[in-house]
mmCIF file of C-alpha atoms in Angstrom:
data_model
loop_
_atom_site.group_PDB
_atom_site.id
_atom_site.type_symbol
_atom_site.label_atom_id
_atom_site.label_comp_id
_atom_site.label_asym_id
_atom_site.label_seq_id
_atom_site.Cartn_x
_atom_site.Cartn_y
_atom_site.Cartn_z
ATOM 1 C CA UNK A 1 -35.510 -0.473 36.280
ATOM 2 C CA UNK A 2 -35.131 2.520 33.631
ATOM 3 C CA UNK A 3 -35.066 5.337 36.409
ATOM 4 C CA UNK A 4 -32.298 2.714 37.794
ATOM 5 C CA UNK A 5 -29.813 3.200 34.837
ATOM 6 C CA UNK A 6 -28.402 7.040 35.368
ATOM 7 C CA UNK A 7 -27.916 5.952 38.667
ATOM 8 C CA UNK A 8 -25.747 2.669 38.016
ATOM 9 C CA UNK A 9 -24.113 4.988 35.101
ATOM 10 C CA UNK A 10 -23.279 7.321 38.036
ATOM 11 C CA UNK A 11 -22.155 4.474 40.229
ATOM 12 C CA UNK A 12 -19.685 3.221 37.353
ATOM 13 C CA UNK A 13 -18.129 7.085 37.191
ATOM 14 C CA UNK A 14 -17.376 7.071 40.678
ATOM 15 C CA UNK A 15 -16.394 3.740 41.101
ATOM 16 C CA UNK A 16 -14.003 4.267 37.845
ATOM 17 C CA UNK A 17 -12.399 7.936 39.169
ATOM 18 C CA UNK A 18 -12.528 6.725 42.912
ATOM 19 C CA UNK A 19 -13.263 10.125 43.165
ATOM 20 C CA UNK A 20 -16.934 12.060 43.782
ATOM 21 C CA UNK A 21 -15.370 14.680 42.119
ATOM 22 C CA UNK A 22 -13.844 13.145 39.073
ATOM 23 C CA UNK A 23 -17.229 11.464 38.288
ATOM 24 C CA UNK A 24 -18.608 15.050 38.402
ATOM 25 C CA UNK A 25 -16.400 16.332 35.648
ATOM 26 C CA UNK A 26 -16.602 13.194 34.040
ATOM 27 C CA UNK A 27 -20.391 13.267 33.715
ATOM 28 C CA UNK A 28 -21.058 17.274 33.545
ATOM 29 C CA UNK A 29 -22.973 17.277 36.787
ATOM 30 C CA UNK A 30 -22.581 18.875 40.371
ATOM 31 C CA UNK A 31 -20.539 16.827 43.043
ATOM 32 C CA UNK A 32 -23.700 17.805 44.912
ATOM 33 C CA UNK A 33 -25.727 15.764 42.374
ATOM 34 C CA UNK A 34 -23.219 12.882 42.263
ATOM 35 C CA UNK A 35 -23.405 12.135 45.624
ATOM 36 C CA UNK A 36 -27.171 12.294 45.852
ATOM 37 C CA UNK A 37 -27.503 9.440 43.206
ATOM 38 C CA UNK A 38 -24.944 7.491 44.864
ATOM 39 C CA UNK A 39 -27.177 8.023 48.435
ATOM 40 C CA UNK A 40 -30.291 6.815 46.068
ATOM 41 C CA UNK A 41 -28.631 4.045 44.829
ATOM 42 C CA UNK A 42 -27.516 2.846 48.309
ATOM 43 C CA UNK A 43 -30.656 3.363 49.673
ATOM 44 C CA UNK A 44 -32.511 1.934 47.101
ATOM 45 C CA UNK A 45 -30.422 -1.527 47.729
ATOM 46 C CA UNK A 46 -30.107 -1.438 50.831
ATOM 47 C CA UNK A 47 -26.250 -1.896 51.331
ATOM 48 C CA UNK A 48 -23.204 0.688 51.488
ATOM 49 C CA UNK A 49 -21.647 0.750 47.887
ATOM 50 C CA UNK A 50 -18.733 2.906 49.075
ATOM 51 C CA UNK A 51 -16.304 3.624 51.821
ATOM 52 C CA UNK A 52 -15.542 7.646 51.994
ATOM 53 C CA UNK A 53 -12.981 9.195 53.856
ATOM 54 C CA UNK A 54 -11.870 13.048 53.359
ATOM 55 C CA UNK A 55 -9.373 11.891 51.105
ATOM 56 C CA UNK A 56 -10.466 8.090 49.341
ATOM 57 C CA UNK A 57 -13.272 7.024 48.027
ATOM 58 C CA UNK A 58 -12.972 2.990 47.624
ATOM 59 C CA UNK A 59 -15.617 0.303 46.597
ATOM 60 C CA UNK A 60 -16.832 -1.660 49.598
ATOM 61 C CA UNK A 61 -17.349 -5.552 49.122
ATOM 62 C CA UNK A 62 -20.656 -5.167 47.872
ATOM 63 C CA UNK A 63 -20.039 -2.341 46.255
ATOM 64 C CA UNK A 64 -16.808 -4.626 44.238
ATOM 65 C CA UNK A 65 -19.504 -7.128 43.287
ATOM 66 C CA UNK A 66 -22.103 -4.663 42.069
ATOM 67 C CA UNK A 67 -19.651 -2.791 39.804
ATOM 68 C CA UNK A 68 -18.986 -6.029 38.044
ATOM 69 C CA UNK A 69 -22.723 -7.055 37.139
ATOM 70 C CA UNK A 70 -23.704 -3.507 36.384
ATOM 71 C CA UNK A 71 -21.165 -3.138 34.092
ATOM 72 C CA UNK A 72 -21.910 -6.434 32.005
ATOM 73 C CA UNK A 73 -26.030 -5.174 32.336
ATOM 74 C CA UNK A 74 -25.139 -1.558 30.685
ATOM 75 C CA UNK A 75 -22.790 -2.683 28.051
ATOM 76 C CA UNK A 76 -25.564 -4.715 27.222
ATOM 77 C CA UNK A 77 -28.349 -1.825 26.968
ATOM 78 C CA UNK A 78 -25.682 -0.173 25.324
ATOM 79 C CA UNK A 79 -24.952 -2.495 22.614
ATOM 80 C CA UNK A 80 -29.514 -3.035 21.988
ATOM 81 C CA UNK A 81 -29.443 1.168 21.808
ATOM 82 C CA UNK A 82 -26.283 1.202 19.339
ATOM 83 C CA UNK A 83 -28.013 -1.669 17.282
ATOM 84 C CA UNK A 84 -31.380 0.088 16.647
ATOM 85 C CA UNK A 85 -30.231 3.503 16.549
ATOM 86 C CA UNK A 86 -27.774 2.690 13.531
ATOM 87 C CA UNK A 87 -30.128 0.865 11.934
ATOM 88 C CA UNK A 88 -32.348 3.816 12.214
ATOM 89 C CA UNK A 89 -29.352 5.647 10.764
ATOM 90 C CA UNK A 90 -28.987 7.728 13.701
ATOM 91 C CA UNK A 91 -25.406 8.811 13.457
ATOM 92 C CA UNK A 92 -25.548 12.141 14.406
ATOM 93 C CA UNK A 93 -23.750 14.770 16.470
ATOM 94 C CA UNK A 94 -20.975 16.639 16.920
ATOM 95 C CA UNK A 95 -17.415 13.824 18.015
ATOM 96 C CA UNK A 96 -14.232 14.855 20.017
ATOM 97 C CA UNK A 97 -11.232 12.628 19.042
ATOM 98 C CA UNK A 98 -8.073 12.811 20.397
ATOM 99 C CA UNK A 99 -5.257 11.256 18.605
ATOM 100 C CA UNK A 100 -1.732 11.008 18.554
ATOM 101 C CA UNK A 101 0.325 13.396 16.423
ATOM 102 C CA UNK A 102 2.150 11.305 14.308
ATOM 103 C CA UNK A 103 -1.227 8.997 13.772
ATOM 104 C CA UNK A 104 -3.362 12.233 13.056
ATOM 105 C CA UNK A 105 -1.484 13.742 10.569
ATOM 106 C CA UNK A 106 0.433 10.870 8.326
ATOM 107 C CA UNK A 107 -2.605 8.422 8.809
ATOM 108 C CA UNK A 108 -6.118 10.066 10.108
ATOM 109 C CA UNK A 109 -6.378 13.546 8.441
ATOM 110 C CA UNK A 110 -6.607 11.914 4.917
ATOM 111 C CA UNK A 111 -9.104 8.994 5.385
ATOM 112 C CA UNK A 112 -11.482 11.403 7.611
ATOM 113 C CA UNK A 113 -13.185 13.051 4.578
ATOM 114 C CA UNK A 114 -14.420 9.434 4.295
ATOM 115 C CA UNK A 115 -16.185 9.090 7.400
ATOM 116 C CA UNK A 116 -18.093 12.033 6.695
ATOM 117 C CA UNK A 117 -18.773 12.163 3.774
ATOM 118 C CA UNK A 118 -20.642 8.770 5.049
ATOM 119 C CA UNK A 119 -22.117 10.439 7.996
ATOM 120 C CA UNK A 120 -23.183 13.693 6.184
ATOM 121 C CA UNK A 121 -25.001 14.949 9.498
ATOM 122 C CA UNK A 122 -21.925 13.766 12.115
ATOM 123 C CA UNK A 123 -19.568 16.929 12.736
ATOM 124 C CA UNK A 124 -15.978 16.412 13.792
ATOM 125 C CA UNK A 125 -13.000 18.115 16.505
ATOM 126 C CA UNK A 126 -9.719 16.422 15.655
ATOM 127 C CA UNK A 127 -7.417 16.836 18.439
ATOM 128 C CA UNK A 128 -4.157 16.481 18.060
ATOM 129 C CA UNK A 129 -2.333 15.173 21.270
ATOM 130 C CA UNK A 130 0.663 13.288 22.076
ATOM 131 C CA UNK A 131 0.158 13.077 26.409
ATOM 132 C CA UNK A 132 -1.056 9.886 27.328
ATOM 133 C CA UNK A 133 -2.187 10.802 31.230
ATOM 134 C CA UNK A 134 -5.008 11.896 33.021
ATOM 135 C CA UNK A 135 -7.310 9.904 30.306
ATOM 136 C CA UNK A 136 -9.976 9.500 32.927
ATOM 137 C CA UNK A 137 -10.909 13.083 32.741
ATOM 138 C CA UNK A 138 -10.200 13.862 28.817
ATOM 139 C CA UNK A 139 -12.897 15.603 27.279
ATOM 140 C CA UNK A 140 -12.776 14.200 24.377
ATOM 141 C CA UNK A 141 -14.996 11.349 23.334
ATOM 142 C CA UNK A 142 -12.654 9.141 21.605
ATOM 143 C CA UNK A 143 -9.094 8.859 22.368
ATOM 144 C CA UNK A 144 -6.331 6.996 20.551
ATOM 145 C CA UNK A 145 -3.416 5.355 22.727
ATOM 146 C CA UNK A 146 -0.526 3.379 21.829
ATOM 147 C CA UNK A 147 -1.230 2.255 25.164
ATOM 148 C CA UNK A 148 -3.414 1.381 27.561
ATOM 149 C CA UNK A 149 -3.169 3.947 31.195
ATOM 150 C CA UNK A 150 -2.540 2.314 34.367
ATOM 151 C CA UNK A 151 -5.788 1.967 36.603
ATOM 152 C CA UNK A 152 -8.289 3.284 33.897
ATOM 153 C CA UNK A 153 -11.501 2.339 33.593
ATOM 154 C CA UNK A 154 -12.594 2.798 29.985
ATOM 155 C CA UNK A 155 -13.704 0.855 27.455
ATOM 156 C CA UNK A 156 -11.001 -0.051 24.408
ATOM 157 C CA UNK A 157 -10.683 -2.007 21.629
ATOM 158 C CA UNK A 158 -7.155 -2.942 20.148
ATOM 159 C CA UNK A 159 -7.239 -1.373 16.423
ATOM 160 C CA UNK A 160 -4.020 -2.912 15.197
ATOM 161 C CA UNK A 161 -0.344 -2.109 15.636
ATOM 162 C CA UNK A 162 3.020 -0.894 14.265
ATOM 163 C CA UNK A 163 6.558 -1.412 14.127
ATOM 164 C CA UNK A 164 9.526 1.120 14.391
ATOM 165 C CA UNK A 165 12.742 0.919 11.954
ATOM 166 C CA UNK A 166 15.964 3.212 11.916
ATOM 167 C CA UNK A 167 16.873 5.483 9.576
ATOM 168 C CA UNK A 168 19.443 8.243 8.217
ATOM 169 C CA UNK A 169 19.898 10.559 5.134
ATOM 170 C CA UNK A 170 22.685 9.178 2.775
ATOM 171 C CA UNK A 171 24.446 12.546 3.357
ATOM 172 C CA UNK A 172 24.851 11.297 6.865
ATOM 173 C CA UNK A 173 25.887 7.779 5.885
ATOM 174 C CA UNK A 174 28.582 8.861 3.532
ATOM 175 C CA UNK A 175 29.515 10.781 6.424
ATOM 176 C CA UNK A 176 29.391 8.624 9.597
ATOM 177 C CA UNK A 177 29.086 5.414 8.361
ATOM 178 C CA UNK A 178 26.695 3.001 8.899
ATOM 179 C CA UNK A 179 25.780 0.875 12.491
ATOM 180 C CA UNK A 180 25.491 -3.344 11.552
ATOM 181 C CA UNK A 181 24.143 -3.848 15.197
ATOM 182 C CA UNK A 182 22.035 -1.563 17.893
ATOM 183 C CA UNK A 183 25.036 -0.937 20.206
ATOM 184 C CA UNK A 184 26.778 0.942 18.084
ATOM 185 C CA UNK A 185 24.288 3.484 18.209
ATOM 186 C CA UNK A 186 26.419 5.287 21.587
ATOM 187 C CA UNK A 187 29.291 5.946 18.703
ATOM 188 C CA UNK A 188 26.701 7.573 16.295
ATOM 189 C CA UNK A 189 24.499 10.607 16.881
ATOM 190 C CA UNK A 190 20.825 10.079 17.174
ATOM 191 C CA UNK A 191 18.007 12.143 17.173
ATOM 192 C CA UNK A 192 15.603 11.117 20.391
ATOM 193 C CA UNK A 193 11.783 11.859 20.582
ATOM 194 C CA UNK A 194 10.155 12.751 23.857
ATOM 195 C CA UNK A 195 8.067 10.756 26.040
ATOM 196 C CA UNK A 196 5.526 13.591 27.089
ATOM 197 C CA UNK A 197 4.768 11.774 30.291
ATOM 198 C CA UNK A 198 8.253 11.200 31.521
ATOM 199 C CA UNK A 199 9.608 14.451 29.807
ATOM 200 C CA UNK A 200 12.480 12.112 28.924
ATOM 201 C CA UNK A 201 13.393 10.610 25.441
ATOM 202 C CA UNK A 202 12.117 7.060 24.486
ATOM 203 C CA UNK A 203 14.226 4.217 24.814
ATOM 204 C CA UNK A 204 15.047 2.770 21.433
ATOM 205 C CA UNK A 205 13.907 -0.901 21.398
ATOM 206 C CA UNK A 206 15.502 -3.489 18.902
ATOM 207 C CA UNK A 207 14.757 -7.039 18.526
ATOM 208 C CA UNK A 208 15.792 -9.433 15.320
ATOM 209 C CA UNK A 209 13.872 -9.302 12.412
ATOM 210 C CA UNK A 210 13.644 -12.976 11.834
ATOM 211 C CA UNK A 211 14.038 -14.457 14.846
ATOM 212 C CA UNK A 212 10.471 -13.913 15.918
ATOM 213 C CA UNK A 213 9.816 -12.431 19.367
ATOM 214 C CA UNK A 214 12.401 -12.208 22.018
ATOM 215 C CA UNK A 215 13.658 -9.945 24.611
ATOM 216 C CA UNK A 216 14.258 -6.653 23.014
ATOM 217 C CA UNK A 217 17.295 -5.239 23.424
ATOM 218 C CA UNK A 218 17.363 -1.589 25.250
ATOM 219 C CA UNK A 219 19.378 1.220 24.071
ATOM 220 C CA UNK A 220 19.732 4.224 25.896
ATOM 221 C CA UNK A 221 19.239 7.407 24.510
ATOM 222 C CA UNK A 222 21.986 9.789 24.259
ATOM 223 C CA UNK A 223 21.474 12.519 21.548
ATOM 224 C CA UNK A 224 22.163 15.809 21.591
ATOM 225 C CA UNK A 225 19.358 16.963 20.016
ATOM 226 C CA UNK A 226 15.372 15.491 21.432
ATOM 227 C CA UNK A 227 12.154 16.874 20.119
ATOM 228 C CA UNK A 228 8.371 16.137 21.306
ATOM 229 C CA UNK A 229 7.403 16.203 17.655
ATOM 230 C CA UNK A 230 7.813 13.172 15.078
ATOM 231 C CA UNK A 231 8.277 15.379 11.813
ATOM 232 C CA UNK A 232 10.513 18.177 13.092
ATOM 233 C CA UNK A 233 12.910 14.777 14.218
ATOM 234 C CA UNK A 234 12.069 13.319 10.346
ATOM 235 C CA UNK A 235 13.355 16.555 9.016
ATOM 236 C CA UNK A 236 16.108 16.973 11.099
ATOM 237 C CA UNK A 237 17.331 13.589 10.104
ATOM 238 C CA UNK A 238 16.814 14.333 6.721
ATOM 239 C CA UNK A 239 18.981 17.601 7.177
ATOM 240 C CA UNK A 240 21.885 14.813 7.688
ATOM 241 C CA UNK A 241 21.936 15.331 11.674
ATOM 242 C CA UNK A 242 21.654 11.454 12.643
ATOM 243 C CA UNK A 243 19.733 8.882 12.912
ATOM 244 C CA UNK A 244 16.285 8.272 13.372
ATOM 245 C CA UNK A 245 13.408 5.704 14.414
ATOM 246 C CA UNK A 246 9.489 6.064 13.408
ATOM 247 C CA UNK A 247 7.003 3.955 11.864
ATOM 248 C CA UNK A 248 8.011 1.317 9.527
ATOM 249 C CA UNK A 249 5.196 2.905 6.410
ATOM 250 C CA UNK A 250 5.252 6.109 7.398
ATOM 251 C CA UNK A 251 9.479 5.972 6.372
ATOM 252 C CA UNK A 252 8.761 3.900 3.297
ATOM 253 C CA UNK A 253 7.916 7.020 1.258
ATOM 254 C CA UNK A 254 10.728 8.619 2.259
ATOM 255 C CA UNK A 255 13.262 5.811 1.227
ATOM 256 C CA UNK A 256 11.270 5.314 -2.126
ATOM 257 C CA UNK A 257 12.327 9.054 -2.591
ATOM 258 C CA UNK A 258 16.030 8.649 -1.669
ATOM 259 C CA UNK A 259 15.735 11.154 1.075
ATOM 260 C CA UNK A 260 16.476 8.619 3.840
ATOM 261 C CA UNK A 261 17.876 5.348 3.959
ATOM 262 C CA UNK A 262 16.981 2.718 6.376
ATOM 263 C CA UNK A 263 19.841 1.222 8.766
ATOM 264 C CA UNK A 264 19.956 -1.748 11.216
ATOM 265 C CA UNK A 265 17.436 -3.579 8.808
ATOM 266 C CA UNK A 266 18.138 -6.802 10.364
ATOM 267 C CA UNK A 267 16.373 -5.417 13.596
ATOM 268 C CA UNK A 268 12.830 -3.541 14.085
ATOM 269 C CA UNK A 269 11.498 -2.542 17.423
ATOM 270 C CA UNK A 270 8.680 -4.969 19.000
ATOM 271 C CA UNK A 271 5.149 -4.499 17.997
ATOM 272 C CA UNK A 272 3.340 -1.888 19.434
ATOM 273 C CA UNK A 273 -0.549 -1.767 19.784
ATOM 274 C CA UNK A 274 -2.756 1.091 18.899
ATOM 275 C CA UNK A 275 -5.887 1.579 20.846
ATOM 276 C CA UNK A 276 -9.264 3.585 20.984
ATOM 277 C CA UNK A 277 -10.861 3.931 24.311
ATOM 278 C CA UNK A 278 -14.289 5.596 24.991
ATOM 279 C CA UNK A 279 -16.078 6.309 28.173
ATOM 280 C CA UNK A 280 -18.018 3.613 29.572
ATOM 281 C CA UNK A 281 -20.273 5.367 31.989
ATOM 282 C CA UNK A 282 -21.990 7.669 29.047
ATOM 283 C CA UNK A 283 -24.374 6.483 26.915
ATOM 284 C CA UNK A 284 -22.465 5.311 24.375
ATOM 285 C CA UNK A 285 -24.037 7.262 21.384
ATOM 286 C CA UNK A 286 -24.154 5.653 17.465
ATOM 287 C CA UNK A 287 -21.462 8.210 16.110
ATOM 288 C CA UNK A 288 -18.713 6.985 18.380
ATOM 289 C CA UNK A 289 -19.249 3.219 17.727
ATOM 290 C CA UNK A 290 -18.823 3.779 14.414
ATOM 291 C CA UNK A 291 -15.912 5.835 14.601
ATOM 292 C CA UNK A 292 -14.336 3.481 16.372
ATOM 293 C CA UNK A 293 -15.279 1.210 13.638
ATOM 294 C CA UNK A 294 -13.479 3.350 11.187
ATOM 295 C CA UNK A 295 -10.541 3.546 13.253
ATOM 296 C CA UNK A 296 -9.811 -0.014 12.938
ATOM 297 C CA UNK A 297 -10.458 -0.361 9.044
ATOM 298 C CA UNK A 298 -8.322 2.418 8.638
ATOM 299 C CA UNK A 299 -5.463 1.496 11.180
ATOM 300 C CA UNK A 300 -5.601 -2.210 9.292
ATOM 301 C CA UNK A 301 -5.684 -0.863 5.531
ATOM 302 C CA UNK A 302 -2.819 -0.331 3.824
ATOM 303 C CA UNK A 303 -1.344 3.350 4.598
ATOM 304 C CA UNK A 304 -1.495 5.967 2.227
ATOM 305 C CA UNK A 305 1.571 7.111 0.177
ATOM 306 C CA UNK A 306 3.115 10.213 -0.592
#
């Protein structure tokens, strides 16, 4: 059974990447060495685990079953290593994290002092990221999503979620006016961040504040000025440019200081959720699961304040 486990944790890459090649990168081996576990493994049961042509790789029947009960069997080695070796105190090692911009610098940055100053011999790489593709073949050992990509295979767990408001300096108010419903936002200027997928500005998403959950309603973007970064659109709203949307906290310190005001405040976008997700066909070592755990207590605690 033990010499069994790389090769099921090999099977799972594959299976995950549909690709000989992405489980190669994924694992730090050879595509040589991939596909002579995956000929072990086959040979070993007795049945054909995959169908390969010079362009697919795809999970036979068998293979479909066997991905489901060796997943369930290594989560659970996985969770008896994870349980001893903390308890041993074993959270060591250098951690790749990828997060979101906006999350990494108004909410991460000052809370991660904490988690190692309780993991004195854990070492930390903070990446700052805001594409949410090609996840399957991110180096990084942690990564933090605001949602979860299409046809991945990684472990997650939800962490929490947020809310977006709207926003504008009083400068621009005094100005311009001030929208009482989302479609007036096409007769105001607005200041659009970038989805860095699409390469194409966010739609801004409204639905009543005390109505409880409905359809949202859709505007279109349509400002002349877009920017893939949350704080140069903050500042630019602050300038008096137009308005804005972000995160319901991270504005609140802004309003307390009178630099913007919020608008539209019978209407918030719908919830969004924040995610980690971690690889499920490594070993999944101490210093990630609690990371993750710190992720959630600090994505449910109450933001810090400027």
């Amino acid at each position: 059974m033990a010499d069994s486990v790389p090769l099921m944790r090999t099977f799972l890459a594959v299976a995950g990447a549909a690709s000989f090649s992405g489980a190669a990168k994924t694992l730090g081996l050879s595509r040589a060495a991939v596909s002579s576990q995956i000929a072990q493994l086959e040979a070993r049961l007795g049945v054909r685990l995959f169908r390969r042509t010079t362009r697919t790789v795809a999970l036979t029947d068998e293979g479909t079953q066997y991905a489901s009960r060796v997943g369930a069997l290594l989560e659970q080695i996985d969770a008896l290593d994870n349980e001893y070796a903390t308890r041993a105190g074993d959270v060591t090692g250098p951690l790749t994290v990828e997060v979101p911009e906006f999350f990494g610098v108004r909410v991460l940055a000052a809370r991660v002092p904490q988690f190692l100053e309780r993991y004195p011999a854990v070492s930390l790489n903070l990446v700052l990221n805001e594409k949410v593709d090609d996840v399957a073949h991110a180096d990084a050992d942690i990564l933090v999503r605001s949602s979860l990509p299409q046809a991945h295979h990684l472990k997650y767990r939800r962490l929490g979620g947020f809310r977006l408001i709207a926003a504008a300096s009083p400068r621009y108010l005094a100005k311009q006016g001030e929208p009482r419903h989302p479609r007036e936002l096409g007769q105001h200027t607005t200041i659009d961040y970038i989805n860095s997928v699409s390469g194409q500005p966010f739609e801004w998403e409204f639905e009543p504040v005390r109505r409880g959950r409905s359809e949202p309603l859709v505007v279109a973007p349509k400002g002349r000025l877009t920017c893939n970064n949350s704080d140069a659109c903050i500042e630019a709203a602050i300038a008096g440019f137009g308005i804005v949307t972000d995160v319901d906290f991270m504005l609140a310190p802004l309003f307390k200081r009178k630099l913007l005001v919020p608008v539209l405040t019978a209407w918030h976008s719908p919830e969004y959720p924040l995610f980690a997700l971690w690889h499920p066909g490594r070993p999944v070592a101490p210093r990630i699961t609690a990371f993750v755990d710190f992720l959630e207590q600090v994505a449910q605690a109450d933001p810090p304040h400027e």
